[in-house]
Coordinates of C-alpha atoms in Angstrom, one line a residue:
Chain A
M127 CA 0.0 0.0 0.0
S128 CA 1.9 3.1 -1.1
L129 CA 1.4 6.5 0.3
A130 CA 1.0 7.8 -3.3
L131 CA -2.1 5.7 -3.6
M132 CA -3.5 7.0 -0.3
T133 CA -3.7 10.5 -1.7
R134 CA -6.1 9.6 -4.5
D135 CA -9.5 11.0 -4.5
D136 CA -12.0 9.1 -2.3
D137 CA -14.6 8.9 -5.1
T138 CA -12.1 7.4 -7.4
R139 CA -11.1 4.8 -4.8
R140 CA -14.8 4.0 -4.2
Q141 CA -15.4 3.6 -7.9
E142 CA -12.4 1.3 -8.3
A143 CA -13.6 -0.9 -5.4
Q144 CA -17.1 -1.2 -7.0
N145 CA -15.5 -2.1 -10.3
L146 CA -13.4 -4.8 -8.7
R147 CA -16.4 -6.1 -6.8
A148 CA -18.3 -6.3 -10.0
R149 CA -15.5 -8.3 -11.6
I150 CA -15.5 -10.6 -8.6
R151 CA -19.3 -11.0 -8.7
S152 CA -19.2 -11.9 -12.4
G153 CA -16.4 -14.4 -11.9
A154 CA -13.7 -12.4 -13.7
H155 CA -11.6 -12.2 -10.5
H156 CA -11.1 -15.1 -8.2
G157 CA -7.7 -14.2 -6.8
L158 CA -6.3 -12.5 -3.7
T159 CA -7.7 -9.1 -2.7
T160 CA -4.5 -8.3 -0.7
G161 CA -3.2 -4.9 -1.9
L162 CA -6.2 -4.3 -4.1
A163 CA -8.8 -1.5 -3.6
P164 CA -6.4 0.6 -1.5
G165 CA -8.1 2.7 1.1
M166 CA -11.2 0.6 1.3
V167 CA -12.4 -1.6 4.1
Q168 CA -12.1 -5.4 3.4
L169 CA -13.9 -7.8 5.7
N170 CA -13.3 -11.3 7.1
L171 CA -16.5 -13.4 6.6
A172 CA -18.1 -16.1 8.6
I173 CA -21.5 -17.6 7.6
L174 CA -23.4 -19.8 10.1
P175 CA -27.0 -21.2 10.4
K176 CA -29.3 -19.1 12.6
T177 CA -29.1 -21.7 15.4
W178 CA -25.4 -20.9 15.8
A179 CA -25.5 -17.2 14.9
D180 CA -26.8 -15.7 18.2
D181 CA -24.0 -17.3 20.2
F182 CA -21.5 -16.2 17.6
K183 CA -22.8 -12.6 17.6
H184 CA -22.4 -12.6 21.4
F185 CA -18.9 -14.0 21.0
C186 CA -18.0 -11.1 18.8
E187 CA -19.4 -8.6 21.3
L188 CA -17.4 -10.2 24.1
N189 CA -14.2 -10.3 22.1
P190 CA -14.1 -7.1 20.0
K191 CA -10.3 -7.2 19.6
P192 CA -10.0 -10.6 17.7
C193 CA -13.6 -10.4 16.4
P194 CA -14.5 -6.7 15.5
L195 CA -18.0 -7.1 14.0
V196 CA -18.5 -4.4 11.4
S197 CA -21.8 -5.7 9.8
M198 CA -24.1 -8.7 9.7
T199 CA -27.0 -9.9 7.6
E200 CA -30.6 -10.8 8.6
P201 CA -31.2 -14.6 8.6
G202 CA -31.7 -15.8 5.0
N203 CA -30.9 -12.4 3.5
P204 CA -27.6 -12.6 1.6
I205 CA -27.4 -8.8 1.2
F206 CA -25.5 -6.8 3.8
P207 CA -27.1 -3.7 5.3
S208 CA -26.4 -0.6 3.1
D209 CA -24.1 1.0 5.7
I210 CA -21.1 -1.0 4.2
G211 CA -22.1 -0.7 0.5
D212 CA -24.8 -0.8 -2.0
G213 CA -26.2 -4.3 -2.4
L214 CA -23.2 -6.3 -1.2
D215 CA -24.1 -9.9 -1.8
V216 CA -22.3 -12.3 0.4
R217 CA -23.0 -15.2 -2.0
S218 CA -21.0 -13.8 -4.9
D219 CA -18.9 -10.7 -3.8
A220 CA -15.9 -12.4 -2.2
P221 CA -13.6 -14.1 -4.7
R222 CA -13.2 -17.4 -2.9
Y223 CA -14.9 -19.3 0.0
L224 CA -14.1 -22.2 2.2
V225 CA -16.9 -24.6 3.3
F226 CA -16.6 -26.6 6.5
H227 CA -18.9 -29.5 7.6
D228 CA -18.7 -30.3 11.3
G229 CA -15.5 -28.2 11.5
I230 CA -13.7 -30.1 8.6
L231 CA -12.8 -28.3 5.4
A232 CA -15.1 -29.9 2.8
D233 CA -14.9 -27.6 -0.3
E234 CA -13.5 -24.4 -1.8
V235 CA -15.8 -22.5 -4.0
T236 CA -16.0 -19.1 -5.8
D237 CA -19.8 -18.6 -5.5
L238 CA -22.4 -19.6 -2.8
T239 CA -25.6 -19.0 -4.7
D240 CA -26.4 -22.7 -5.2
M241 CA -25.7 -23.6 -1.5
W242 CA -27.3 -20.6 0.1
Q243 CA -29.8 -21.6 2.9
D244 CA -32.7 -19.5 4.1
D245 CA -31.3 -19.7 7.7
F246 CA -27.8 -18.5 6.9
V247 CA -26.5 -15.4 8.8
A248 CA -23.3 -13.7 7.5
F249 CA -20.9 -11.8 9.7
G250 CA -18.4 -9.2 8.3
M251 CA -15.5 -8.5 10.6
G252 CA -12.8 -5.9 10.3
C253 CA -9.3 -7.0 9.1
S254 CA -5.8 -5.9 9.7
Y255 CA -5.4 -4.5 6.2
S256 CA -7.2 -1.4 7.5
F257 CA -5.0 -0.7 10.5
E258 CA -1.9 -1.6 8.6
E259 CA -2.8 1.1 6.0
A260 CA -3.3 3.5 8.9
L261 CA 0.1 2.6 10.4
V262 CA 1.8 3.1 7.0
S263 CA 0.0 6.4 6.5
G264 CA 1.2 7.4 10.0
G265 CA 4.8 7.0 8.8
L266 CA 5.6 3.5 10.2
S267 CA 7.2 0.8 8.2
L268 CA 5.9 -2.8 8.6
R269 CA 8.6 -5.4 8.6
H270 CA 6.7 -8.2 6.9
I271 CA 5.9 -5.7 4.0
E272 CA 9.5 -4.7 3.8
Q273 CA 10.5 -8.3 3.7
K274 CA 7.7 -9.3 1.3
T275 CA 6.6 -12.1 3.7
K276 CA 3.4 -13.0 5.5
V277 CA 2.9 -11.5 9.0
P278 CA 3.8 -14.0 11.6
L279 CA 0.8 -15.4 13.7
Y280 CA 1.0 -17.0 17.1
V281 CA -1.3 -19.0 19.4
T282 CA -1.4 -17.3 22.9
N283 CA -2.6 -18.3 26.4
I284 CA -5.0 -15.3 26.3
A285 CA -8.4 -17.1 26.4
T286 CA -11.3 -15.5 24.6
E287 CA -14.5 -14.9 26.5
P288 CA -16.6 -17.9 25.7
S289 CA -20.2 -17.8 24.3
G290 CA -22.1 -21.1 23.9
P291 CA -20.0 -23.5 21.8
F292 CA -17.4 -20.8 20.9
H293 CA -14.3 -20.7 23.0
G294 CA -10.5 -20.9 22.6
P295 CA -7.3 -19.0 22.6
T296 CA -6.6 -15.6 21.0
I297 CA -4.4 -15.8 17.9
V298 CA -2.1 -12.8 17.5
S299 CA -0.1 -11.2 14.7
M300 CA 3.3 -9.7 15.5
R301 CA 5.0 -6.6 14.1
P302 CA 8.4 -5.4 15.6
F303 CA 8.9 -1.7 16.3
L304 CA 11.3 0.5 18.2
P305 CA 9.6 1.7 21.5
E306 CA 8.8 5.2 20.2
E307 CA 7.3 3.6 17.0
A308 CA 5.3 1.2 19.2
I309 CA 3.8 4.1 21.1
R310 CA 2.8 5.7 17.8
A311 CA 1.4 2.4 16.7
V312 CA -0.8 2.1 19.8
E313 CA -1.9 5.7 19.3
I314 CA -2.9 5.1 15.7
T315 CA -4.7 1.7 16.3
A316 CA -6.6 3.2 19.3
K317 CA -8.6 5.0 16.6
Y318 CA -9.6 1.8 14.9
P319 CA -11.5 -0.4 17.4
R320 CA -13.4 -2.0 14.6
V321 CA -10.2 -3.4 13.0
H322 CA -8.6 -5.1 16.1
G323 CA -7.8 -1.8 17.9
T324 CA -4.8 -1.5 20.2
P325 CA -2.2 -4.3 20.7
V326 CA -2.9 -7.0 23.3
H327 CA 0.7 -7.2 24.4
F328 CA 4.3 -6.0 23.6
G329 CA 7.7 -7.0 24.8
N330 CA 7.8 -10.4 26.4
P331 CA 6.3 -13.2 24.3
E332 CA 6.4 -15.7 27.2
M333 CA 4.0 -13.6 29.2
I334 CA 1.3 -14.5 26.6
G335 CA 2.3 -18.1 26.2
I336 CA 4.6 -17.8 23.2
D337 CA 7.6 -20.0 23.9
D338 CA 9.5 -19.4 20.7
I339 CA 9.1 -16.2 18.8
A340 CA 11.1 -17.6 15.9
D341 CA 8.5 -20.4 15.3
P342 CA 5.2 -18.8 14.4
Y343 CA 2.0 -20.8 14.0
S344 CA 1.8 -19.4 10.5
G345 CA 3.6 -16.8 8.4
A346 CA 7.3 -16.2 8.2
P347 CA 9.8 -16.3 11.1
P348 CA 10.1 -12.7 12.2
V349 CA 13.2 -10.4 11.7
I350 CA 13.5 -8.3 14.8
H351 CA 16.3 -5.7 14.9
E352 CA 18.3 -4.5 17.9
N353 CA 16.3 -2.4 20.4
E354 CA 13.0 -3.4 18.7
V355 CA 10.2 -4.9 20.7
P356 CA 7.6 -7.4 19.3
V357 CA 4.1 -5.9 19.4
F358 CA 1.1 -8.3 19.3
W359 CA -2.4 -7.6 17.9
A360 CA -5.4 -9.8 18.1
C361 CA -5.9 -11.4 14.7
G362 CA -9.0 -12.2 12.6
V363 CA -7.8 -15.8 12.3
T364 CA -9.0 -16.2 15.9
P365 CA -12.7 -16.5 15.0
Q366 CA -12.0 -18.7 12.0
I367 CA -10.2 -21.3 14.2
I368 CA -12.8 -21.0 17.0
V369 CA -15.7 -21.5 14.6
E370 CA -14.0 -24.6 13.1
H371 CA -13.4 -26.0 16.6
A372 CA -17.1 -25.5 17.5
K373 CA -17.9 -27.9 14.7
P374 CA -21.1 -26.4 13.4
S375 CA -23.0 -28.6 10.9
I376 CA -22.0 -26.1 8.2
C377 CA -19.9 -23.0 8.3
I378 CA -18.6 -20.9 5.4
T379 CA -15.7 -18.4 5.5
H380 CA -13.8 -16.4 2.9
K381 CA -10.5 -18.0 1.9
P382 CA -7.7 -16.2 3.7
G383 CA -6.6 -13.2 1.6
H384 CA -9.8 -13.4 -0.5
M385 CA -11.9 -10.8 1.3
L386 CA -15.2 -9.0 0.9
I387 CA -14.4 -5.5 -0.4
T388 CA -16.8 -2.8 0.9
D389 CA -17.7 0.7 -0.2
R390 CA -16.4 2.1 3.1
L391 CA -13.1 4.0 3.4
N392 CA -10.7 2.8 6.1
T393 CA -10.6 6.3 7.3
E394 CA -14.4 6.1 7.9
L395 CA -13.7 3.3 10.4
A396 CA -11.7 5.7 12.6
D397 CA -13.4 6.8 15.9
Chain B
M533 CA -7.6 11.4 43.5
S534 CA -10.3 8.8 44.3
L535 CA -12.9 7.6 41.8
A536 CA -15.6 8.6 44.2
L537 CA -14.5 12.2 43.8
M538 CA -14.5 11.9 40.1
T539 CA -18.2 11.1 40.0
R540 CA -19.2 14.4 41.7
D541 CA -21.2 16.9 39.7
D542 CA -19.2 19.0 37.4
D543 CA -20.7 22.3 38.7
T544 CA -19.9 21.3 42.2
R545 CA -16.3 20.7 41.2
R546 CA -16.1 24.0 39.3
Q547 CA -17.5 25.9 42.4
E548 CA -15.0 24.2 44.7
A549 CA -12.2 25.2 42.4
Q550 CA -13.4 28.8 42.3
N551 CA -13.7 28.9 46.1
L552 CA -10.2 27.5 46.5
R553 CA -8.8 30.1 44.0
A554 CA -10.5 32.8 45.9
R555 CA -8.8 31.6 49.1
I556 CA -5.5 31.5 47.3
R557 CA -6.0 35.0 45.9
S558 CA -6.9 36.4 49.3
G559 CA -3.8 34.9 50.9
A560 CA -5.8 32.3 53.0
H561 CA -4.1 29.3 51.2
H562 CA -0.4 29.3 50.3
G563 CA 0.1 25.6 50.3
L564 CA 0.3 22.8 47.8
T565 CA -2.5 22.3 45.3
T566 CA -1.6 18.6 44.8
G567 CA -4.8 16.6 45.2
L568 CA -7.0 19.7 45.6
A569 CA -9.7 20.7 43.2
P570 CA -10.1 17.2 41.8
G571 CA -11.2 17.0 38.2
M572 CA -10.0 20.5 37.4
V573 CA -7.0 21.5 35.1
Q574 CA -4.0 22.8 37.0
L575 CA -1.4 24.7 35.1
N576 CA 2.4 25.1 35.2
L577 CA 3.4 28.8 35.0
A578 CA 6.2 30.7 33.4
I579 CA 6.3 34.5 33.2
L580 CA 8.8 36.2 31.0
P581 CA 9.4 39.7 29.6
K582 CA 8.0 40.3 26.1
T583 CA 11.5 40.3 24.6
W584 CA 11.8 36.6 25.6
A585 CA 8.2 35.6 25.2
D586 CA 8.1 35.1 21.4
D587 CA 11.0 32.6 21.4
F588 CA 9.4 30.8 24.3
K589 CA 6.0 30.6 22.7
H590 CA 7.7 29.1 19.6
F591 CA 9.7 26.7 21.9
C592 CA 6.3 25.5 23.3
E593 CA 4.9 25.0 19.8
L594 CA 8.0 23.0 18.7
N595 CA 7.9 20.9 21.9
P596 CA 4.3 20.1 22.7
K597 CA 5.0 17.0 24.8
P598 CA 7.2 18.7 27.4
C599 CA 5.6 22.1 27.0
P600 CA 1.9 21.7 26.2
L601 CA 0.8 25.4 26.1
V602 CA -2.8 25.7 27.2
S603 CA -3.2 29.5 27.5
M604 CA -1.1 32.6 27.5
T605 CA -1.7 36.3 28.3
E606 CA -1.2 39.4 26.2
P607 CA 1.9 41.5 27.2
G608 CA 1.3 43.4 30.4
N609 CA -2.1 42.0 30.9
P610 CA -2.1 39.8 34.1
I611 CA -5.5 38.2 33.3
F612 CA -5.6 35.0 31.3
P613 CA -8.1 34.7 28.4
S614 CA -11.5 33.6 29.6
D615 CA -11.3 30.2 27.9
I616 CA -9.6 28.8 31.1
G617 CA -11.6 30.7 33.6
D618 CA -13.3 33.9 34.7
G619 CA -10.7 36.6 35.5
L620 CA -7.8 34.3 36.3
D621 CA -5.1 36.8 37.6
V622 CA -1.6 35.3 37.3
R623 CA -0.3 37.8 39.9
S624 CA -2.4 36.4 42.8
D625 CA -4.1 33.1 41.8
A626 CA -1.2 30.6 42.3
P627 CA -0.3 30.0 45.9
R628 CA 3.4 30.4 45.6
Y629 CA 5.9 31.7 43.0
L630 CA 9.7 31.4 42.4
V631 CA 11.5 34.5 41.1
F632 CA 14.7 34.0 39.0
H633 CA 17.2 36.7 38.0
D634 CA 19.6 35.7 35.3
G635 CA 18.6 32.1 35.9
I636 CA 19.4 32.2 39.6
L637 CA 16.7 31.7 42.2
A638 CA 16.3 35.1 43.9
D639 CA 13.1 35.0 45.8
E640 CA 10.0 33.0 46.8
V641 CA 6.8 35.0 47.0
T642 CA 3.0 34.5 47.4
D643 CA 1.9 37.4 45.3
L644 CA 3.3 39.2 42.2
T645 CA 1.2 42.4 42.3
D646 CA 4.1 44.6 43.5
M647 CA 6.6 43.2 41.0
W648 CA 4.3 43.0 37.9
Q649 CA 5.9 44.6 34.8
D650 CA 3.9 46.0 31.8
D651 CA 6.0 43.8 29.5
F652 CA 5.3 40.5 31.3
V653 CA 3.8 37.6 29.4
A654 CA 2.5 34.6 31.3
F655 CA 2.4 31.0 29.9
G656 CA 0.0 28.4 31.4
M657 CA 1.1 24.8 30.5
G658 CA -0.7 21.5 31.1
C659 CA 0.5 19.4 33.9
S660 CA 0.6 15.6 34.6
Y661 CA -2.1 15.8 37.3
S662 CA -4.6 15.9 34.5
F663 CA -3.4 12.8 32.7
E664 CA -2.7 10.9 36.0
E665 CA -6.4 11.5 36.9
A666 CA -7.4 10.1 33.5
L667 CA -5.2 7.1 34.0
V668 CA -6.7 6.4 37.4
S669 CA -10.2 6.9 36.0
G670 CA -9.2 4.4 33.3
G671 CA -8.6 1.8 36.0
L672 CA -4.8 2.0 36.2
S673 CA -2.9 2.2 39.5
L674 CA 0.1 4.6 39.7
R675 CA 3.0 3.2 41.7
H676 CA 4.2 6.5 43.2
I677 CA 0.6 7.2 44.5
E678 CA 0.4 3.6 45.9
Q679 CA 3.8 4.2 47.6
K680 CA 3.0 7.8 48.6
T681 CA 6.2 9.1 47.0
K682 CA 7.0 11.7 44.4
V683 CA 7.1 10.4 40.8
P684 CA 10.7 9.9 39.7
L685 CA 12.1 12.3 37.1
Y686 CA 15.1 11.7 34.8
V687 CA 17.2 13.8 32.4
T688 CA 17.3 12.1 29.0
N689 CA 19.4 12.4 25.8
I690 CA 16.2 13.4 23.9
A691 CA 17.0 17.0 22.8
T692 CA 14.2 19.5 22.7
E693 CA 13.8 21.5 19.4
P694 CA 15.6 24.8 20.1
S695 CA 14.1 28.2 19.8
G696 CA 16.3 31.3 20.3
P697 CA 17.9 31.0 23.7
F698 CA 15.8 28.0 24.7
H699 CA 17.3 24.6 24.3
G700 CA 18.3 21.5 26.3
P701 CA 17.3 18.0 27.2
T702 CA 13.8 16.6 27.7
I703 CA 13.1 15.7 31.4
V704 CA 10.8 12.7 31.8
S705 CA 8.7 11.2 34.5
M706 CA 8.5 7.4 34.9
R707 CA 5.6 5.2 35.8
P708 CA 6.0 1.3 35.7
F709 CA 3.2 -0.8 34.2
L710 CA 2.6 -4.3 32.9
P711 CA 2.7 -4.3 29.1
E712 CA -1.1 -4.5 28.7
E713 CA -1.5 -1.7 31.2
A714 CA 1.1 0.3 29.3
I715 CA -0.9 -0.1 26.1
R716 CA -4.0 1.2 27.9
A717 CA -1.9 4.1 29.3
V718 CA -0.8 5.1 25.8
E719 CA -4.4 4.8 24.6
I720 CA -5.7 7.1 27.4
T721 CA -2.9 9.7 27.2
A722 CA -3.3 9.9 23.4
K723 CA -6.5 11.7 24.2
Y724 CA -4.6 14.4 26.2
P725 CA -2.1 16.1 23.9
R726 CA -2.4 19.3 26.0
V727 CA -1.1 17.5 29.2
H728 CA 2.0 15.8 27.8
G729 CA 0.1 13.3 25.6
T730 CA 1.6 9.9 24.9
P731 CA 4.9 8.6 26.4
V732 CA 8.2 9.4 24.7
H733 CA 9.6 5.9 25.5
F734 CA 9.1 2.6 27.3
G735 CA 11.2 -0.4 28.1
N736 CA 14.9 0.4 27.8
P737 CA 16.1 3.4 29.9
E738 CA 19.6 3.4 28.3
M739 CA 18.0 4.1 24.9
I740 CA 17.1 7.5 26.1
G741 CA 20.3 8.2 28.0
I742 CA 19.2 7.0 31.5
D743 CA 22.1 5.1 32.9
D744 CA 20.6 4.1 36.2
I745 CA 16.9 3.9 36.7
A746 CA 17.4 3.5 40.4
D747 CA 18.9 7.0 40.6
P748 CA 16.4 9.6 39.5
Y749 CA 17.2 13.3 39.0
S750 CA 14.4 14.0 41.5
G751 CA 11.6 12.0 43.2
A752 CA 11.9 8.7 44.9
P753 CA 13.8 5.7 43.4
P754 CA 11.2 3.6 41.6
V755 CA 9.7 0.3 42.7
I756 CA 9.3 -1.8 39.5
H757 CA 7.7 -5.3 39.8
E758 CA 8.4 -8.4 37.8
N759 CA 7.3 -8.2 34.2
E760 CA 6.6 -4.4 34.5
V761 CA 8.2 -2.0 32.0
P762 CA 9.2 1.6 32.8
V763 CA 7.1 4.0 30.8
F764 CA 8.4 7.6 30.3
W765 CA 6.4 10.8 29.7
A766 CA 7.8 14.2 28.9
C767 CA 7.6 16.3 32.0
G768 CA 6.7 19.9 32.8
V769 CA 9.9 20.4 34.6
T770 CA 11.6 20.5 31.2
P771 CA 10.6 24.1 30.4
Q772 CA 11.3 25.3 33.9
I773 CA 14.9 24.0 33.7
I774 CA 15.3 25.3 30.1
V775 CA 14.1 28.7 31.0
E776 CA 16.5 28.9 34.0
H777 CA 19.4 27.8 31.7
A778 CA 18.5 30.5 29.2
K779 CA 19.1 33.1 32.0
P780 CA 16.5 35.7 31.2
S781 CA 17.0 38.9 33.2
I782 CA 13.8 38.0 35.1
C783 CA 11.6 34.9 35.0
I784 CA 8.9 33.9 37.4
T785 CA 7.4 30.4 37.8
H786 CA 5.0 28.7 40.1
K787 CA 6.7 26.8 43.0
P788 CA 6.5 23.1 42.1
G789 CA 3.2 21.6 43.4
H790 CA 1.7 25.1 43.8
M791 CA -0.2 25.4 40.6
L792 CA -2.7 27.7 39.0
I793 CA -6.2 26.1 39.3
T794 CA -8.4 26.8 36.3
D795 CA -12.2 26.6 35.7
R796 CA -11.7 23.9 33.1
L797 CA -12.4 20.2 33.7
N798 CA -9.7 17.7 32.9
T799 CA -12.2 15.9 30.7
E800 CA -12.6 19.1 28.7
L801 CA -8.9 18.8 27.7
A802 CA -9.5 15.5 26.0
D803 CA -9.4 15.5 22.2

């Protein structure tokens, strides 16, 4: 995400996001959304039957850092409320979906129209692309972007607040900063509670149950320079794993990196 | 500063502040203002002749963390603008003042009426009482308050941005926190840029030129528990020392702990 792109006109960015979503809907784009539609909010998706949805909604409310709920649909209605865009159809508007039966990956599809159920509820949750863009706009450099690697993720001993069948540990992403940069990063992300908000920890990985910082759960082993401290944010992978572990009869998520692009600017998410 | 006091009616608190200021003005109270007038903004004072005031104003603008300028007077006018209170008279409304000639402490007085000059300009700067109250309201415990000691201050290698004769190192105060508390403390103080704002550093004292954390420049040696990190904020002692070192022909400050109480609520300083 370059700063040059951040200065483009908001209407232009909205129009580009709508054009890209039209291409995704028509089947012309099934690839990653990472780095596309700069400036626009992209959402993590989870789709569950109504019988599971109330507990999951409550789970999001109890755990706003890993599960920052931005919007959700009415049961059976595949269209998101208009506050995140005009006619966003969860069946067709993300490029790629994963289908889980009883918590086990069963299928990967590019459209949900044929398998849509009239009791489905879709949840759209904020993702770290938004706060990373804000950090870069704020003058901070992100190591995994410098290194062209995936951000490292870790399983922590920070338990989420349980709700019905949904419970488990918080997954975190890690970005190293000098202390004064870390302070700035907290200040910036404090303005974005709907995209994970402030870090959950910095400094000592062992305090949150991470035994070996060089061995992430996913992503590349981190490069941490002298005097830098690791800063940990709650990650949107948390609800994905927790939903899988709850083993609902059916659950559909976006495929990681293949997000739902909205008509909202990241800057509009700021408090 | 107890939470019970924080819940009192704003008008009551304003009235109490005005009553206390009237007692200070009449000479009935010459003592500390620490812990008095809870909820109200107290200001650090510096009074300089007009020939020095422009450079000092610019110094404050360049260094908002150590020198958060809240209000200043017109040359010769001892009354602060009404945005901080009704008829606040800098000659009489702080309980105790220090008078410096050529940077050397020459006198301690309780009233400036007889020595007021028609070229004097008074600067009122935010003080840490305001952000400490916000931290306590946010559920954080401050070690130096627990221990009933003075907050430790340190001289750093962080240079202020110079302006004319005003230059020198940033002085910091230190409060220890667990990492998750430190994140919360950054989040809270980010809302108070006019009372020092966010920390300038955390973690490694040597990075900011503090060789021995157990040996503060002033205040009590700190008690830091296991897993806590030292968090450093720019301190209002910085401009006091820098003004003294600039050796103006005359300079008057409040005596530490004997502040100017305003009619503004701390919560009104929040962005």
